[in-house]
Every structure is written in C-alpha cells, then in structure tokens.
Short mmCIF file of C-alpha atoms in Angstrom, two decimals:
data_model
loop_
_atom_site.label_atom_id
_atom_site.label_comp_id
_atom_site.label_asym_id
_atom_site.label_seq_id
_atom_site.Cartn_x
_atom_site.Cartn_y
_atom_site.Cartn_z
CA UNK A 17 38.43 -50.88 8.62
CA UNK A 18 41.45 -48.33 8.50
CA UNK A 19 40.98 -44.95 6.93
CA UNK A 20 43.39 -44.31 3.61
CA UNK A 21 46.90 -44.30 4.57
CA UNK A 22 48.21 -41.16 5.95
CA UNK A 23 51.18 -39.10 5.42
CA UNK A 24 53.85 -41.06 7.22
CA UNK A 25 55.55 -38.53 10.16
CA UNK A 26 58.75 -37.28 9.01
CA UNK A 27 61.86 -37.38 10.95
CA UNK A 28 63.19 -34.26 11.91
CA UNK A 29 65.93 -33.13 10.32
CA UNK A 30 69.06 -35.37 11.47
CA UNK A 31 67.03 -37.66 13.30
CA UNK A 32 66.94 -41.01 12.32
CA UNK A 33 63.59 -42.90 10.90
CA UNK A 34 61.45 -44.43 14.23
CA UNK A 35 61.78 -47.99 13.14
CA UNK A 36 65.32 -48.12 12.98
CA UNK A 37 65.56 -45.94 16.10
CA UNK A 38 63.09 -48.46 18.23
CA UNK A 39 65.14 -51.12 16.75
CA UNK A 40 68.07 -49.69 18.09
CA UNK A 41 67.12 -48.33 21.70
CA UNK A 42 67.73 -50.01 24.34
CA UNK A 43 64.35 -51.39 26.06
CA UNK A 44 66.14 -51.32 29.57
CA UNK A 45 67.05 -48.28 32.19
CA UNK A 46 68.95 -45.36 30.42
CA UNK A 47 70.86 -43.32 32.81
CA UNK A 48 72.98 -40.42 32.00
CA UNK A 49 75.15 -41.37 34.70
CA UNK A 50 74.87 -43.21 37.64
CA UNK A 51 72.23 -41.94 39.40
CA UNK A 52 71.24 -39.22 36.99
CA UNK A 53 67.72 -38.69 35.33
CA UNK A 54 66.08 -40.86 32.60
CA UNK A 55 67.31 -40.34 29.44
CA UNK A 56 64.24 -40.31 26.71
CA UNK A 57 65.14 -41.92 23.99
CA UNK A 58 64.52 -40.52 20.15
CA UNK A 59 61.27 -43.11 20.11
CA UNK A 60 59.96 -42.80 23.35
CA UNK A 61 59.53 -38.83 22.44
CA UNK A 62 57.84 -39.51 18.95
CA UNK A 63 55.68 -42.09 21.03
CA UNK A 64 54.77 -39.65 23.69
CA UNK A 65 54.12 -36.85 21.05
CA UNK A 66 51.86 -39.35 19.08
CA UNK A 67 50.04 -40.03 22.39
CA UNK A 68 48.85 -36.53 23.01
CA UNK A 69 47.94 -36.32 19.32
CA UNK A 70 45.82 -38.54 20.07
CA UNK A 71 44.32 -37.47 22.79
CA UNK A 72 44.12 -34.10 20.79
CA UNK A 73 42.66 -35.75 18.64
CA UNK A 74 39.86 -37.37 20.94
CA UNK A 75 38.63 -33.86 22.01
CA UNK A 76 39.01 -32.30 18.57
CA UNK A 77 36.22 -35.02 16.65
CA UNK A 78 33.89 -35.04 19.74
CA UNK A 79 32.99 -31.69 18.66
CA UNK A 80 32.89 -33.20 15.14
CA UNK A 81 31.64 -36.27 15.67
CA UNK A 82 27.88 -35.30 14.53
CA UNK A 83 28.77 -35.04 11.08
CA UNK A 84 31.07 -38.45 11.09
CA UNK A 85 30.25 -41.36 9.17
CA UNK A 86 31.10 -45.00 10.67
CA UNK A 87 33.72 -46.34 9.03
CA UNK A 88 33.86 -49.17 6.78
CA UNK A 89 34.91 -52.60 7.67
CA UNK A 90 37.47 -53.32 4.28
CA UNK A 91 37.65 -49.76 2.67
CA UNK A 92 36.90 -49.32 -1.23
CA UNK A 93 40.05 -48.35 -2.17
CA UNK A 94 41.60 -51.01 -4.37
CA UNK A 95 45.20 -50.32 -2.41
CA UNK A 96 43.75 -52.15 0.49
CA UNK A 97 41.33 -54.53 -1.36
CA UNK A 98 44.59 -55.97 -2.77
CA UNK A 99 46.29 -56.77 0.77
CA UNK A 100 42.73 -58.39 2.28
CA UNK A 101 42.27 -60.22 -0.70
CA UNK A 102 38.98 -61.89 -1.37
CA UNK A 103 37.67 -61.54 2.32
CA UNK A 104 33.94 -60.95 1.64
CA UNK A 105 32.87 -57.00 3.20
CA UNK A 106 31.04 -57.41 6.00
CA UNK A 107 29.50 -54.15 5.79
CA UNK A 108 30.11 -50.79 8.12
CA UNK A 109 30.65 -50.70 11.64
CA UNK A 110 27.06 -49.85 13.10
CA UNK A 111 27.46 -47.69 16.80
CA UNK A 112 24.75 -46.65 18.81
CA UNK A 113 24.84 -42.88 19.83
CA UNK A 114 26.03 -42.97 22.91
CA UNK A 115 29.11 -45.45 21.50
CA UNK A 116 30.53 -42.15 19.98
CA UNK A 117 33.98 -42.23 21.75
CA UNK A 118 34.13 -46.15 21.19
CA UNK A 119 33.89 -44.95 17.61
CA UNK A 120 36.58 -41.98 17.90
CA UNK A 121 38.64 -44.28 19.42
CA UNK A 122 38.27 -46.75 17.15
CA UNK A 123 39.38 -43.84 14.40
CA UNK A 124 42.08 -42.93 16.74
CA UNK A 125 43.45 -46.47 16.53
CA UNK A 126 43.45 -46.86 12.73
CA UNK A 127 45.00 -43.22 12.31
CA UNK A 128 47.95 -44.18 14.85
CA UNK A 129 48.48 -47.72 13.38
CA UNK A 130 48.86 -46.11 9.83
CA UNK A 131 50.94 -42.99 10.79
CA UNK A 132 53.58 -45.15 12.93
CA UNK A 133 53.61 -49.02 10.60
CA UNK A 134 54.35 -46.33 7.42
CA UNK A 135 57.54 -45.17 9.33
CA UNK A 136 61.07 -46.38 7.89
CA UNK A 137 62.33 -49.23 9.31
CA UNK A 138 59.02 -50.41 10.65
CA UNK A 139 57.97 -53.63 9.55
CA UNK A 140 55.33 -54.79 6.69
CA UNK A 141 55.43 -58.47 6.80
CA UNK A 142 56.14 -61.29 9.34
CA UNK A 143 59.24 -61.95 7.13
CA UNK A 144 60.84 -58.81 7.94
CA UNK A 145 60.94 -60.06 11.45
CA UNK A 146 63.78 -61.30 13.25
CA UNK A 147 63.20 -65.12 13.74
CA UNK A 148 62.66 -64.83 17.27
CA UNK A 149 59.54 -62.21 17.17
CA UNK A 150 58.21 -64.14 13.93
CA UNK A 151 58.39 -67.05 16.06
CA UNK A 152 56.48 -65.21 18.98
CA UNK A 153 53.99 -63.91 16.04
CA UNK A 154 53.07 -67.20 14.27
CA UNK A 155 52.41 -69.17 17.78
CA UNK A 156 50.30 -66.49 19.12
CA UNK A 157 47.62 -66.55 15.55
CA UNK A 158 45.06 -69.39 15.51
CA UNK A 159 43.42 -70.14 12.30
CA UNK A 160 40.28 -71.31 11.17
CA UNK A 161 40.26 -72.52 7.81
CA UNK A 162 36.54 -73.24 8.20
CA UNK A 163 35.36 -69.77 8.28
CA UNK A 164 38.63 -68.30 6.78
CA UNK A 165 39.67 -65.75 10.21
CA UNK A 166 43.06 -65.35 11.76
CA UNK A 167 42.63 -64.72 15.33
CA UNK A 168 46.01 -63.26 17.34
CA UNK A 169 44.96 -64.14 20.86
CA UNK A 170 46.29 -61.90 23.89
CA UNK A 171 46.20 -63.76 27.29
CA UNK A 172 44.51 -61.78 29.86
CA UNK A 173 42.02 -60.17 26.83
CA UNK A 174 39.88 -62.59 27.05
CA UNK A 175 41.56 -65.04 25.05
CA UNK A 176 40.00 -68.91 26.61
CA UNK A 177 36.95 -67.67 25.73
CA UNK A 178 38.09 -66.95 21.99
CA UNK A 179 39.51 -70.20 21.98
CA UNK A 180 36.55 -72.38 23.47
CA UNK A 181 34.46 -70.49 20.17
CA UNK A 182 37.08 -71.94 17.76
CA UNK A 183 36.71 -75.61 18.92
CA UNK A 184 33.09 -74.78 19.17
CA UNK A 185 33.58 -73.27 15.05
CA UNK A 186 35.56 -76.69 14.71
CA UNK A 187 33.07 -79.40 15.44
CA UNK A 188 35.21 -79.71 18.92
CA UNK A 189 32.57 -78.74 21.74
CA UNK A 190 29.09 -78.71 21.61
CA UNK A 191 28.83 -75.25 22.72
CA UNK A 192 30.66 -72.51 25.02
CA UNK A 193 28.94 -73.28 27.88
CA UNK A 194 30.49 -76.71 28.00
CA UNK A 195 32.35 -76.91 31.30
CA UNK A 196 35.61 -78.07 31.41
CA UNK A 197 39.31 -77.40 31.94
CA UNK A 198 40.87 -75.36 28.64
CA UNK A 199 43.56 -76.65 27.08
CA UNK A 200 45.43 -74.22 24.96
CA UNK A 201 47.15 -76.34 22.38
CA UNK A 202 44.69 -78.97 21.52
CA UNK A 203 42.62 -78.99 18.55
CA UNK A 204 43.45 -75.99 17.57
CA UNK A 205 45.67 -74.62 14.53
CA UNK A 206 48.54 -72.46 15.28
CA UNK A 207 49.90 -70.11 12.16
CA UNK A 208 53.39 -71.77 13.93
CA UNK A 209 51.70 -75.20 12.87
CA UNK A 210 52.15 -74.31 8.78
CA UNK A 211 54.02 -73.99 5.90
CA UNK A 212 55.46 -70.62 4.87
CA UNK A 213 53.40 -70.90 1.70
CA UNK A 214 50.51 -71.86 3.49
CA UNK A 215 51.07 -68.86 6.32
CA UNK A 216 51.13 -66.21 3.40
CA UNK A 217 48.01 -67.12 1.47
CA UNK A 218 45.63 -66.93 4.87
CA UNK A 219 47.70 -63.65 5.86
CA UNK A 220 46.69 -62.33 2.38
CA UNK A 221 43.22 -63.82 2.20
CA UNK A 222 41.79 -64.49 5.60
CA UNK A 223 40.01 -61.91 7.76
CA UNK A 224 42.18 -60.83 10.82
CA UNK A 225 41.50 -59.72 13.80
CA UNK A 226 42.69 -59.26 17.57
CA UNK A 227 41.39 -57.85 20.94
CA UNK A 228 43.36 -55.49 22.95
CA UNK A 229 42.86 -53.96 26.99
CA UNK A 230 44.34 -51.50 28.88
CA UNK A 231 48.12 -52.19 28.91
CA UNK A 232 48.31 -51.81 33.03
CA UNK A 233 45.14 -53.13 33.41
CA UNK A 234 46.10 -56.12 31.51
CA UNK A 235 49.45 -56.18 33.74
CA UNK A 236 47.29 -55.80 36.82
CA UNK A 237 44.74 -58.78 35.77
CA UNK A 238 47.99 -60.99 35.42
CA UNK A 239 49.76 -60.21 38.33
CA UNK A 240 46.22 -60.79 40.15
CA UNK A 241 45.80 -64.61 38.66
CA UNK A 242 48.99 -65.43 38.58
CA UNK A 243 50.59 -64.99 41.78
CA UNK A 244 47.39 -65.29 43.80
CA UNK A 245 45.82 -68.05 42.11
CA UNK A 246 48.61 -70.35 40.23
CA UNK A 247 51.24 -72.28 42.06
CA UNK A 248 52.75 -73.06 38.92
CA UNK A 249 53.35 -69.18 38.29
CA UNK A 250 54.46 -68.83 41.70
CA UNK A 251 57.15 -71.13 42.05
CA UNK A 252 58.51 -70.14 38.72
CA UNK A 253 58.17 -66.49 38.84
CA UNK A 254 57.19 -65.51 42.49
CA UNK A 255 60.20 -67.02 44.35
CA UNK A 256 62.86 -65.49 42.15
CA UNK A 257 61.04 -62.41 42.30
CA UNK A 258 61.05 -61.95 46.09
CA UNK A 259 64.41 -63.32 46.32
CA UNK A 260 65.95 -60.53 44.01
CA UNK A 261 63.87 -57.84 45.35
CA UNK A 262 62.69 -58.11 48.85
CA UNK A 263 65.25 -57.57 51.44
CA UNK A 264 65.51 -60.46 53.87
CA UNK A 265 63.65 -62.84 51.82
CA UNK A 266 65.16 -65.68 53.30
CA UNK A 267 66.75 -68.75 50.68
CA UNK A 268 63.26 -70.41 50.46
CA UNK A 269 60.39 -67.54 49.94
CA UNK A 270 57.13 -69.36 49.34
CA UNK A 271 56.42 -66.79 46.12
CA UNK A 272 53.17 -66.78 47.03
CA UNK A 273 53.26 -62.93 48.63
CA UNK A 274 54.77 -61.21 45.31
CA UNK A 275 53.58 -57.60 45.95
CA UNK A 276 52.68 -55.53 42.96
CA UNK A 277 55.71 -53.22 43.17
CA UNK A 278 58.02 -56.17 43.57
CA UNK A 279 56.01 -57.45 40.07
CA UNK A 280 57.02 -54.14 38.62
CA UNK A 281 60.26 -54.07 39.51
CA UNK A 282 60.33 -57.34 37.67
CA UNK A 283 58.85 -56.03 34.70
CA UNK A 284 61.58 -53.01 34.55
CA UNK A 285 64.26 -55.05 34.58
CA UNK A 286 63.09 -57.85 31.79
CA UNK A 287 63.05 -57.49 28.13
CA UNK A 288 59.55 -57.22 26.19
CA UNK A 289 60.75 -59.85 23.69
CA UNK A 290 61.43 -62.11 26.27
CA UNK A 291 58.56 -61.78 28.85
CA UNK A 292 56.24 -64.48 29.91
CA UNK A 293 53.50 -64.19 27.42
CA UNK A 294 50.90 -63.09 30.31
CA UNK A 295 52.98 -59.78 30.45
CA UNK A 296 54.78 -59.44 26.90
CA UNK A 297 52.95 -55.92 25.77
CA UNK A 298 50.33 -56.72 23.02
CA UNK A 299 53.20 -55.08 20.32
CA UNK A 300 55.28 -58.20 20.25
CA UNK A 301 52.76 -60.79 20.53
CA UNK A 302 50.47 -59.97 17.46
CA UNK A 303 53.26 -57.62 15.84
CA UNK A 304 50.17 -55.51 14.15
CA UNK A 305 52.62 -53.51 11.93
CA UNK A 306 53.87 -56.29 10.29
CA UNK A 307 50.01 -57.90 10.33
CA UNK A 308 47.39 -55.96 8.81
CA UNK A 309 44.56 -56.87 11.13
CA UNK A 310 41.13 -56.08 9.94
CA UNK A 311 39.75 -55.14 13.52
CA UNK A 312 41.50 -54.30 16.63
CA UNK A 313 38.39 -55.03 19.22
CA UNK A 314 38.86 -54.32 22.75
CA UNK A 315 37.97 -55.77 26.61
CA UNK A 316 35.80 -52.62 27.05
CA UNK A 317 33.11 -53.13 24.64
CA UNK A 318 34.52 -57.21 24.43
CA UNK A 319 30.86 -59.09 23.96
CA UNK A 320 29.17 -56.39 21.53
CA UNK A 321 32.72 -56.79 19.56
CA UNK A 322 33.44 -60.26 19.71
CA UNK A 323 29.46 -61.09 18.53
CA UNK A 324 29.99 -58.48 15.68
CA UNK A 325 33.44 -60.39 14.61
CA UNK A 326 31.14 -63.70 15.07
CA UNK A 327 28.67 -61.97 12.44
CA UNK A 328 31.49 -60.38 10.29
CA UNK A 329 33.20 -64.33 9.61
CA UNK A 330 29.64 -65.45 8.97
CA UNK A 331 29.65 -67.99 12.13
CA UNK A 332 26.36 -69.95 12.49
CA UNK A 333 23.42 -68.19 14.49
CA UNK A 334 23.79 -70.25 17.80
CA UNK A 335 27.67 -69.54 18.29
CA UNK A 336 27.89 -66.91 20.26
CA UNK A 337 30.87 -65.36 22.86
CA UNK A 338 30.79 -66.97 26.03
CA UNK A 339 28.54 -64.79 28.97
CA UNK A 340 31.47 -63.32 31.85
CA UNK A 341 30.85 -65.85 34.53
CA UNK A 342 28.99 -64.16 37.18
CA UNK A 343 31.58 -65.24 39.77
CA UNK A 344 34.22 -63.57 37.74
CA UNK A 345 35.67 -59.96 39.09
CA UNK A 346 37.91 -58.31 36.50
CA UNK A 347 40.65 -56.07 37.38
CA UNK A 348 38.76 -52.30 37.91
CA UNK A 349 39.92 -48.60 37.28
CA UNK A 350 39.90 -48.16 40.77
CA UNK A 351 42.18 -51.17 41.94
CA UNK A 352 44.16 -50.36 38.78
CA UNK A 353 44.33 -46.30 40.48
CA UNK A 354 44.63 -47.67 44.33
CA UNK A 355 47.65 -50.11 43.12
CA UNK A 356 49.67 -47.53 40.63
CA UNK A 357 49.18 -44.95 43.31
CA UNK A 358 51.03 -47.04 45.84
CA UNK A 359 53.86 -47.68 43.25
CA UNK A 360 56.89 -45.56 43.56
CA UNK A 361 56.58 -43.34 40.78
CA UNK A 362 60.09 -43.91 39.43
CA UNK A 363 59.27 -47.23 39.08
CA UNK A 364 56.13 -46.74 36.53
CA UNK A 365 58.87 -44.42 34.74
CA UNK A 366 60.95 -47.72 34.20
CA UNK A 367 58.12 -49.62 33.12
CA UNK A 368 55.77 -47.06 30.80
CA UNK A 369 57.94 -46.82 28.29
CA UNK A 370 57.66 -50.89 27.71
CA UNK A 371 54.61 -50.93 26.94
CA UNK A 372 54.29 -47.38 25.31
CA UNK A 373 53.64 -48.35 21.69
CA UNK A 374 50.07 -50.51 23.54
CA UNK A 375 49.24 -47.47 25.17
CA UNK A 376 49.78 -45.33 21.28
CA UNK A 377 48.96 -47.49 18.92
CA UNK A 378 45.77 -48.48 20.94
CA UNK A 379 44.81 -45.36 21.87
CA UNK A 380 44.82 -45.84 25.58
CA UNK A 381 45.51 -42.95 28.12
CA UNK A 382 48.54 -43.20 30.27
CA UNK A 383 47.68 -43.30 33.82
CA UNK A 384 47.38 -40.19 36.06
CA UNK A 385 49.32 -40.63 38.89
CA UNK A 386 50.05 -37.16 40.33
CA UNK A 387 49.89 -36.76 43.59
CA UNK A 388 46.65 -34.76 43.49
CA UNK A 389 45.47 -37.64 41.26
CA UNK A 390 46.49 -39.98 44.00
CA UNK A 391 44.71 -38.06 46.56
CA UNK A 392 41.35 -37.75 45.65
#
C-alpha cells in the first residue's frame, strides 16, 4: 500500500532530528513566562508545516488526479516485499470516481507516514519502544492466526464491531448479528498475550491493518458515551473532573454533568501516554511508525473499507462488517463545529498539539474555528 519511500525531511541546519526532538518536548503547557504566549516547540512547527503540505498537496493532485493510478496494496519493490513477508497481494485498491479524494487522501497518508517514520530518532520496531508504549502497543493488536491479520483496534473507530468479526473469524459467534453484551478480553488473542519470538514472526509475516477517525471527532464521540451514558466512566473520570475544574463544585459532584470544555481542560492537562485509552490519540495506541501497517482504513468510508480488508485476508463469503445499528447517532461535523466553537479557543491551543501527529500523519484537517467560521 505505501508509495516507495521518500526522501526523509532534513533538519535545518542546527536543528535537531524530529524524533529525538518529539522525544524530548514536553507534551504539557509551554509558557515563556507566566502568563506569556505558547511557545511552539521545534516538532509542533515541522508537524504544522507537514500539515499544510498536505493539504497542498490535496489541491495540487485533484488537478492531477485524472492521470493517477490506484495504488497497490503490497508494492513490487522487493525493499518492502521483504518487511510484509509472505502476505499473499491482494491486488490494487479499486475506487469509484467520485472516491477520488478518499484516494488522494489515502496517498496523502502513505506520503506523510513515510516522510515523518524515516526521520532520526523515530522509531522502526516495537523494540525500540520504551516498555511502557510497547506495552500500550502489544495490548492494543489482536491477532488472528487463522487468517494470518494483525488488527490494532482504536476505541471509538469502530472497534466492537472489529472485534465481534474476529470471534465470528474464530468459530466464537455464529455471526455479527448475534446480540449480546461485548466483552473485550475474551476469546480473543492479544499481541500482549505472546512470546517475543512469536510477536516478531506475525509482525513480519501477517497482514496489518488499523482504522483511524477524525482526532476531535473521535474525542467528541468519547466524551458523548462516556460521561452521558457510563456510570462507570463517570464516577472515575467525571467527579474528579468537575471537582478540579468547576468552581463551586461542591465535595460530592455527581460527574454526571462533565461539560465538554471541562473534558478539555482535562485533556490539556494529562499526558498522551497516560490517557484513558478512549482518548489516548491513535499515535500511541497502534504506534504506526514503529508498525508497518498495510492499510490505514478510516470511519468515513468504514463499511466499504472494513469489507475490502474482509476480502483482502481472504475471510469466508458470509462474514461480513456488522450494519451501523439504525438507532445509532454518531458524533456529526456539525456537533463537532457547534461544540469546538463554544470552547475557549486557548483551550483547543492546549489540546491540538496532543493529538497533532493524528491530525498529520492521517491526513485530517485541523478544525476552523475563527470567529467568522464560528459565525456562519
């Protein structure tokens, strides 16, 4: 699926290489002085430069996009035959016309993945991980020996359905229709679950993939379920939340009420390698530098993709991705613009740059939240 490597971006000169400067940065608020302006650090300004190449980029192969071929699955070159190792080529990614910027973005994706994972520093293999993110990476992939597929699973992309197919792949259910409560650790096989020996060979041989989603629209889905739907979530997360950042909370909030500013706030002030899972950007959960994932399919186009991954790993005709329930309402652009617009706009400063390698490496737009945005 990704294009031949690309000329890593250099450093300017005296800068340091990205890796070791994202490595470095501080993920909290940096302040110049008590209350002075942001500081933006060395990676935050590569990431926002790569994010308007890319939306360069976008506008630049529309015009082009006639004469583009779709690109192939597992490339020819030998380079990259070597890493997937003998997963069988499922052939070329097939688009309709009118999925032309599905496919650009698609491009986009592969492009950005290659130009920032060849950077110094950056990581190439789970084992170049501290423990604590490998641990994060190796309990987030589920494995199906059956039909030889990693699967990184991102909650709030769609991930119970993903996991209801593997127990259906596993003999487990009947079908995905079959209704019942999910549970998320039973019979199912973690990457976490294996030896080291055993984690390498499917990383080299097994076809990998994972599903990504608007990073705010992701944050907005969770904050939705969560805190309006789960007592469990509310009592662990919702009462400390209004008690450190509504005034007057009282000593016994309910946490039921957690507004979505008050969320944000939260989110500014954690740290991405710690976050709740729900909320941890996509980056540190599947780590896809340091994986080589064959396809990156996303919550936009999620059924077409997920039955094309279904065809790719050579599932059996009547396995197919579970239908949205019709009582289901995801998360929209517009309650995504009505609830960013009523955020203080210093506090989506604090919390962008969190999740800024999602937005790059996924190719997602950041959010336009100008006032004239806001007003229309």
């Amino acid at each position: 699926m990704f294009p031949r490597p690309l000329t890593p971006l250099a450093a300017p000169n005296g800068a340091e290489p990205l890796g070791r400067a994202l490595r470095r940065a501080p993920l909290g608020r940096a302040r110049a002085g008590l209350g002075g302006p942001p500081l933006l650090l060395p990676s935050m300004l590569m990431f926002a430069v790569i994010v308007a190449s890319s939306g360069l980029l976008l506008m630049i192969e529309r015009g082009i996009l006639a004469e583009m071929k779709p690109l192939p699955l597992h490339p020819p070159n030998r380079e990259d035959a070597v890493w997937r190792g003998t997963i069988p080529r499922p052939g070329r990614l097939s688009l309709d016309a009118g999925d032309s910027d599905l496919q650009v973005r698609q491009d986009v994706r592969n492009r950005t993945l290659r130009a920032v994972c060849g950077q110094p520093g950056m990581p190439r293999d789970p084992w170049d991980l501290p423990v604590g993110q490998r641990r994060t990476l190796l309990r987030h992939i589920l494995v199906s020996d059956r039909y030889r597929f990693l699967y990184c699973y991102v909650p709030k992309v769609a991930c119970s359905n993903w996991k209801r197919v593997l127990k259906v792949l596993a003999g487990v259910l009947d079908n995905v229709d079959v209704r019942l409560k999910m549970d998320h650790r039973s019979d199912l096989v973690f990457l976490a679950d294996l030896r080291p020996d055993e984690i390498r060979y499917r990383l080299q041989h097994y076809f990998k993939f994972l599903f990504v989603r608007d990073p705010l629209e992701r944050l907005l889905s969770a904050y939705r379920n969560k805190f309006g739907e789960i007592r469990e979530y509310q009592q662990r997360y919702g009462v400390e939340i209004v008690k450190r950042y509504r005034a007057g909370a009282g000593p016994s909030p309910a946490g039921d009420d957690v507004t979505f500013p008050e969320f944000l706030r939260y989110l500014a002030d954690e740290d991405p390698e710690r976050m709740n899972e729900h909320w941890m950007p996509v980056y540190h959960l599947c780590q896809p530098c340091a994986v080589r994932y064959d396809f990156v399919g996303s919550y936009e186009q999620l059924e077409a993709d997920a039955n094309q991954v279904l065809e790719w790993v050579r599932a059996p005709p009547h396995v197919r991705f579970p239908a949205r329930q019709a009582w289901y309402r995801p998360a929209s652009p517009e309650s995504l613009h009505y609830h960013l617009c009523s955020a203080p706009r210093a506090l989506l400063q604090d919390v962008l740059p969190k999740y800024i390698l999602d937005f790059s490496l996924f190719a997602y737009p950041l959010p336009n939240v100008t006032r004239e945005a806001c007003h229309q």
